[in-house]
């Protein structure tokens, strides 16, 4: 039986709709939530992502600004811009789009964002809070993945969750969120032996590596919930996920498409974090 397709686009639209109400309540109290995105360099995919984030802000009534800096921007200039935005009362969320130009130290840059405005959840303090199960901003993609799994009607408690990919922005924080929900979590990576055998154990399989169609049907347990975080541009210009969707949908119980799965949820969760940052600023 073909899998249920988990519609991230419509779930994200619902979420954004409910965020509009929260934004209106803040505006009534004299505070319009604001998000500043810093785009350093001219990576075309980053440009699209930042533009989509700004559009989602417009759609929900959140003020947005895009700060474009040249590829050869100095770390000092970038840190000064972040400091200015940290102090700007009209800005509640500050994000630095990744990847950064190679000459910049991403850890130093991300840690320069005020933790209270770190709506991407990439500051060491917010990631540390996540490790300890304390309140803080959770990165949008892993938070969105958790919502999608829940929306698919899958309770992860006691189940095997396998994450393919160990990035700081998806794999590692997602492992912590799944652990908080009592899943048994395995993280696979490029040195994992027999990825297929490990993946086949998964009740919930999440692919977040950036390799088109890495996950094939023979790597999926029948009935598993499969979440595809990959967004890969193919030579013909089309987008493909990390999962061979057409084949895997015949095996899985539920699956996210690319596009229209995780991507829209990442943005919705970012807006949710920005609204939360604005609420906290007046509490
Ligand atoms: N690059 C890839 N994903 C993300 C994200 O969620 N936030 C930022 N800032 N950069 C990214």
CSV table of C-alpha atoms and ligand atoms in Angstrom, one decimal:
chain,number,residue,atom,x,y,z
A,1,UNK,CA,0.0,0.0,0.0
A,2,UNK,CA,1.4,3.4,-0.9
A,3,UNK,CA,2.4,5.7,2.0
A,4,UNK,CA,0.5,8.6,3.3
A,5,UNK,CA,2.1,11.8,2.0
A,6,UNK,CA,2.8,14.2,4.9
A,7,UNK,CA,1.8,17.6,3.5
A,8,UNK,CA,4.3,20.1,5.1
A,9,UNK,CA,3.0,22.9,2.9
A,10,UNK,CA,-0.5,22.8,4.3
A,11,UNK,CA,0.7,22.2,7.9
A,12,UNK,CA,3.0,25.2,7.6
A,13,UNK,CA,0.2,27.3,6.2
A,14,UNK,CA,-2.0,26.3,9.2
A,15,UNK,CA,0.7,27.2,11.6
A,16,UNK,CA,1.4,30.6,9.9
A,17,UNK,CA,-2.3,31.3,10.1
A,18,UNK,CA,-2.4,30.8,13.9
A,19,UNK,CA,0.8,32.9,14.2
A,20,UNK,CA,-1.1,35.8,12.5
A,21,UNK,CA,-3.4,35.9,15.6
A,22,UNK,CA,-0.4,36.0,17.9
A,23,UNK,CA,1.2,38.8,15.8
A,24,UNK,CA,-2.0,40.8,15.9
A,25,UNK,CA,-2.1,40.4,19.7
A,26,UNK,CA,1.4,41.7,20.0
A,27,UNK,CA,0.7,44.6,17.6
A,28,UNK,CA,-2.3,45.5,19.8
A,29,UNK,CA,0.2,45.8,22.7
A,30,UNK,CA,2.4,48.1,20.6
A,31,UNK,CA,5.0,45.5,19.5
A,32,UNK,CA,5.4,44.3,15.9
A,33,UNK,CA,7.7,41.3,15.8
A,34,UNK,CA,10.7,41.9,13.6
A,35,UNK,CA,13.2,39.5,12.0
A,36,UNK,CA,16.6,40.6,10.6
A,37,UNK,CA,18.3,38.1,8.2
A,38,UNK,CA,22.0,38.6,7.3
A,39,UNK,CA,23.1,37.2,4.0
A,40,UNK,CA,26.8,37.3,3.5
A,41,UNK,CA,28.1,36.4,0.0
A,42,UNK,CA,26.1,35.4,-3.1
A,43,UNK,CA,25.2,31.7,-2.7
A,44,UNK,CA,22.1,31.5,-4.9
A,45,UNK,CA,20.3,28.9,-2.7
A,46,UNK,CA,20.9,31.0,0.4
A,47,UNK,CA,19.4,34.0,-1.5
A,48,UNK,CA,16.3,32.0,-2.3
A,49,UNK,CA,15.9,30.8,1.3
A,50,UNK,CA,16.3,34.3,2.8
A,51,UNK,CA,13.8,35.7,0.3
A,52,UNK,CA,11.3,33.0,1.3
A,53,UNK,CA,11.8,33.8,5.0
A,54,UNK,CA,11.1,37.5,4.3
A,55,UNK,CA,8.0,36.6,2.3
A,56,UNK,CA,6.7,34.4,5.2
A,57,UNK,CA,7.3,37.3,7.5
A,58,UNK,CA,5.3,39.6,5.3
A,59,UNK,CA,2.5,37.0,5.1
A,60,UNK,CA,2.2,36.8,8.9
A,61,UNK,CA,2.6,40.5,9.7
A,62,UNK,CA,6.2,40.2,11.0
A,63,UNK,CA,8.5,43.0,10.1
A,64,UNK,CA,11.5,41.8,8.1
A,65,UNK,CA,14.8,43.2,6.9
A,66,UNK,CA,17.5,41.6,4.8
A,67,UNK,CA,21.1,42.7,5.4
A,68,UNK,CA,23.2,41.9,2.4
A,69,UNK,CA,27.0,41.9,2.9
A,70,UNK,CA,29.6,41.1,0.2
A,71,UNK,CA,31.3,37.7,-0.1
A,72,UNK,CA,34.6,39.3,1.1
A,73,UNK,CA,33.0,41.0,4.2
A,74,UNK,CA,35.4,41.1,7.1
A,75,UNK,CA,34.5,39.3,10.3
A,76,UNK,CA,34.7,42.6,12.1
A,77,UNK,CA,32.1,44.2,9.9
A,78,UNK,CA,29.8,41.3,10.2
A,79,UNK,CA,30.2,41.2,14.0
A,80,UNK,CA,29.5,45.0,14.1
A,81,UNK,CA,26.3,44.5,12.1
A,82,UNK,CA,25.2,41.7,14.5
A,83,UNK,CA,25.9,43.9,17.5
A,84,UNK,CA,23.8,46.7,16.0
A,85,UNK,CA,20.9,44.3,15.4
A,86,UNK,CA,21.2,42.9,18.9
A,87,UNK,CA,20.6,46.4,20.2
A,88,UNK,CA,17.8,47.3,17.8
A,89,UNK,CA,14.5,47.4,19.6
A,90,UNK,CA,12.5,46.8,16.4
A,91,UNK,CA,14.3,43.5,15.8
A,92,UNK,CA,13.4,40.5,17.9
A,93,UNK,CA,15.1,37.8,15.9
A,94,UNK,CA,18.5,37.9,14.2
A,95,UNK,CA,19.6,35.1,11.9
A,96,UNK,CA,22.8,34.6,9.9
A,97,UNK,CA,22.1,32.6,6.8
A,98,UNK,CA,24.5,29.6,6.4
A,99,UNK,CA,26.8,28.7,4.8
A,100,UNK,CA,29.1,31.7,5.5
A,101,UNK,CA,31.9,32.6,3.2
A,102,UNK,CA,34.8,30.3,4.1
A,103,UNK,CA,37.1,32.9,5.6
A,104,UNK,CA,34.6,33.6,8.4
A,105,UNK,CA,34.5,31.6,11.7
A,106,UNK,CA,30.9,30.4,11.9
A,107,UNK,CA,31.1,29.6,15.6
A,108,UNK,CA,32.3,33.1,16.5
A,109,UNK,CA,29.7,34.7,14.2
A,110,UNK,CA,26.8,32.6,15.5
A,111,UNK,CA,27.8,33.1,19.1
A,112,UNK,CA,27.7,36.9,18.5
A,113,UNK,CA,23.9,36.8,18.1
A,114,UNK,CA,22.2,37.6,21.4
A,115,UNK,CA,20.8,34.3,22.7
A,116,UNK,CA,17.5,36.2,23.3
A,117,UNK,CA,17.3,37.0,19.6
A,118,UNK,CA,18.8,33.7,18.3
A,119,UNK,CA,15.6,32.5,16.6
A,120,UNK,CA,17.7,30.0,14.5
A,121,UNK,CA,18.7,28.4,17.8
A,122,UNK,CA,22.3,28.1,16.7
A,123,UNK,CA,24.0,29.9,19.6
A,124,UNK,CA,25.9,27.6,21.9
A,125,UNK,CA,23.7,28.7,24.8
A,126,UNK,CA,20.5,27.6,23.0
A,127,UNK,CA,22.0,24.4,21.8
A,128,UNK,CA,23.3,23.8,25.4
A,129,UNK,CA,19.8,24.4,26.7
A,130,UNK,CA,18.5,21.8,24.3
A,131,UNK,CA,21.0,19.3,25.5
A,132,UNK,CA,19.9,19.9,29.1
A,133,UNK,CA,16.1,20.0,28.3
A,134,UNK,CA,15.9,23.7,29.4
A,135,UNK,CA,13.8,26.3,27.6
A,136,UNK,CA,15.5,28.0,24.7
A,137,UNK,CA,15.2,28.5,21.0
A,138,UNK,CA,15.1,25.3,19.1
A,139,UNK,CA,16.4,25.3,15.5
A,140,UNK,CA,13.6,25.5,12.9
A,141,UNK,CA,14.3,22.4,10.8
A,142,UNK,CA,14.4,19.8,13.6
A,143,UNK,CA,11.5,21.5,15.3
A,144,UNK,CA,9.6,21.3,12.0
A,145,UNK,CA,10.5,17.6,11.6
A,146,UNK,CA,9.0,16.8,15.1
A,147,UNK,CA,5.8,18.6,14.1
A,148,UNK,CA,5.6,16.6,10.9
A,149,UNK,CA,6.1,13.2,12.7
A,150,UNK,CA,3.4,14.2,15.1
A,151,UNK,CA,1.1,15.3,12.3
A,152,UNK,CA,1.6,11.9,10.6
A,153,UNK,CA,0.2,10.3,13.8
A,154,UNK,CA,3.4,8.6,14.8
A,155,UNK,CA,4.2,8.4,18.5
A,156,UNK,CA,8.0,8.0,18.7
A,157,UNK,CA,8.1,6.8,22.4
A,158,UNK,CA,10.0,3.5,22.6
A,159,UNK,CA,10.5,3.3,18.8
A,160,UNK,CA,13.7,3.2,16.8
A,161,UNK,CA,14.5,6.6,15.2
A,162,UNK,CA,17.4,6.7,12.8
A,163,UNK,CA,18.8,10.0,11.6
A,164,UNK,CA,21.2,10.0,8.6
A,165,UNK,CA,23.4,13.1,9.0
A,166,UNK,CA,25.1,14.6,12.0
A,167,UNK,CA,25.0,18.3,11.3
A,168,UNK,CA,24.9,20.9,14.1
A,169,UNK,CA,21.8,22.4,12.6
A,170,UNK,CA,19.7,19.3,11.9
A,171,UNK,CA,21.0,15.9,12.9
A,172,UNK,CA,22.3,16.6,16.4
A,173,UNK,CA,19.5,18.8,17.6
A,174,UNK,CA,16.9,16.5,16.1
A,175,UNK,CA,18.5,13.5,18.0
A,176,UNK,CA,17.9,15.5,21.3
A,177,UNK,CA,14.3,16.3,20.4
A,178,UNK,CA,13.6,12.7,19.6
A,179,UNK,CA,15.3,11.6,22.8
A,180,UNK,CA,13.1,14.1,24.8
A,181,UNK,CA,10.1,12.2,23.3
A,182,UNK,CA,11.5,8.9,24.5
A,183,UNK,CA,12.6,7.5,21.1
A,184,UNK,CA,15.7,5.2,20.8
A,185,UNK,CA,17.9,7.3,18.6
A,186,UNK,CA,20.7,6.4,16.2
A,187,UNK,CA,22.7,8.9,14.2
A,188,UNK,CA,24.3,7.6,11.1
A,189,UNK,CA,27.0,9.4,9.1
A,190,UNK,CA,29.6,9.0,6.3
A,191,UNK,CA,31.6,6.5,8.4
A,192,UNK,CA,28.7,4.3,9.4
A,193,UNK,CA,29.1,0.7,8.4
A,194,UNK,CA,26.2,-0.9,6.6
A,195,UNK,CA,23.9,2.2,6.5
A,196,UNK,CA,21.2,0.1,4.8
A,197,UNK,CA,21.0,-2.4,7.7
A,198,UNK,CA,20.8,0.4,10.3
A,199,UNK,CA,18.2,2.4,8.3
A,200,UNK,CA,16.1,-0.8,7.9
A,201,UNK,CA,15.7,-0.9,11.7
A,202,UNK,CA,14.0,2.5,11.8
A,203,UNK,CA,10.4,3.1,12.7
A,204,UNK,CA,11.2,6.7,11.9
A,205,UNK,CA,13.9,7.4,9.4
A,206,UNK,CA,15.1,10.9,8.8
A,207,UNK,CA,17.5,11.8,6.0
A,208,UNK,CA,19.5,15.0,6.3
A,209,UNK,CA,22.7,14.7,4.4
A,210,UNK,CA,22.3,16.5,1.1
A,211,UNK,CA,22.8,13.5,-1.2
A,212,UNK,CA,20.1,13.1,-3.8
A,213,UNK,CA,18.2,9.8,-3.5
A,214,UNK,CA,20.7,8.2,-1.0
A,215,UNK,CA,17.8,6.4,0.7
A,216,UNK,CA,16.4,3.7,-1.5
A,217,UNK,CA,13.4,1.4,-1.0
A,218,UNK,CA,15.6,-1.5,0.2
A,219,UNK,CA,16.8,0.7,3.1
A,220,UNK,CA,13.3,1.3,4.5
A,221,UNK,CA,11.3,-0.9,6.9
A,222,UNK,CA,7.8,-1.5,5.6
A,223,UNK,CA,5.4,1.0,7.3
A,224,UNK,CA,8.1,3.4,8.5
A,225,UNK,CA,7.7,7.1,8.8
A,226,UNK,CA,10.2,8.7,6.4
A,227,UNK,CA,11.2,12.4,6.7
A,228,UNK,CA,13.3,13.9,4.0
A,229,UNK,CA,15.3,17.0,5.0
A,230,UNK,CA,17.4,17.1,1.8
A,231,UNK,CA,17.0,19.7,-0.8
A,232,UNK,CA,19.3,19.0,-3.7
A,233,UNK,CA,19.4,20.8,-7.1
A,234,UNK,CA,19.9,18.2,-9.9
A,235,UNK,CA,21.8,18.9,-13.1
A,236,UNK,CA,18.4,19.3,-14.9
A,237,UNK,CA,17.5,22.1,-12.5
A,238,UNK,CA,14.9,20.0,-10.6
A,239,UNK,CA,14.8,19.6,-6.9
A,240,UNK,CA,15.3,16.1,-5.3
A,241,UNK,CA,15.4,15.1,-1.7
A,242,UNK,CA,17.8,12.6,0.0
A,243,UNK,CA,15.1,9.9,-0.4
A,244,UNK,CA,14.1,8.1,-3.6
A,245,UNK,CA,10.5,9.3,-3.1
A,246,UNK,CA,8.8,7.4,-5.9
A,247,UNK,CA,10.2,4.0,-4.8
A,248,UNK,CA,10.2,4.6,-1.0
A,249,UNK,CA,6.5,5.7,-1.0
A,250,UNK,CA,5.5,2.2,-2.0
A,251,UNK,CA,7.2,0.8,1.2
A,252,UNK,CA,6.9,3.5,3.9
A,253,UNK,CA,3.8,4.2,6.0
A,254,UNK,CA,4.2,7.9,5.7
A,255,UNK,CA,6.6,10.1,3.8
A,256,UNK,CA,7.4,13.8,3.3
A,257,UNK,CA,7.8,15.1,-0.3
A,258,UNK,CA,10.5,17.5,-1.6
A,259,UNK,CA,9.5,20.2,-2.1
A,260,UNK,CA,6.5,20.7,0.1
A,261,UNK,CA,7.6,18.7,3.2
A,262,UNK,CA,10.2,19.9,5.7
A,263,UNK,CA,11.1,23.2,3.9
A,264,UNK,CA,7.9,25.1,4.6
A,265,UNK,CA,7.9,23.9,8.2
A,266,UNK,CA,11.5,25.2,8.8
A,267,UNK,CA,10.2,28.7,7.9
A,268,UNK,CA,7.0,28.4,9.9
A,269,UNK,CA,9.0,27.4,13.0
A,270,UNK,CA,11.4,30.3,12.4
A,271,UNK,CA,8.5,32.7,12.4
A,272,UNK,CA,7.1,31.0,15.5
A,273,UNK,CA,10.5,31.6,17.2
A,274,UNK,CA,10.5,35.3,16.2
A,275,UNK,CA,7.0,35.8,17.6
A,276,UNK,CA,8.1,34.1,20.8
A,277,UNK,CA,11.2,36.3,21.0
A,278,UNK,CA,8.9,39.3,20.7
A,279,UNK,CA,6.6,38.0,23.4
A,280,UNK,CA,9.5,37.3,25.7
A,281,UNK,CA,10.9,40.8,25.1
A,282,UNK,CA,7.8,42.3,26.8
A,283,UNK,CA,7.2,39.7,29.5
B,1,LIG,N1,21.3,27.1,6.1
B,1,LIG,C1,20.6,25.9,6.0
B,1,LIG,N2,19.6,25.8,6.9
B,1,LIG,C2,19.6,27.0,7.6
B,1,LIG,C3,18.8,27.5,8.6
B,1,LIG,O1,17.8,26.9,9.1
B,1,LIG,N3,19.1,28.7,9.1
B,1,LIG,C4,20.2,29.4,8.6
B,1,LIG,N4,20.5,30.6,9.1
B,1,LIG,N5,21.0,29.0,7.6
B,1,LIG,C5,20.7,27.8,7.1
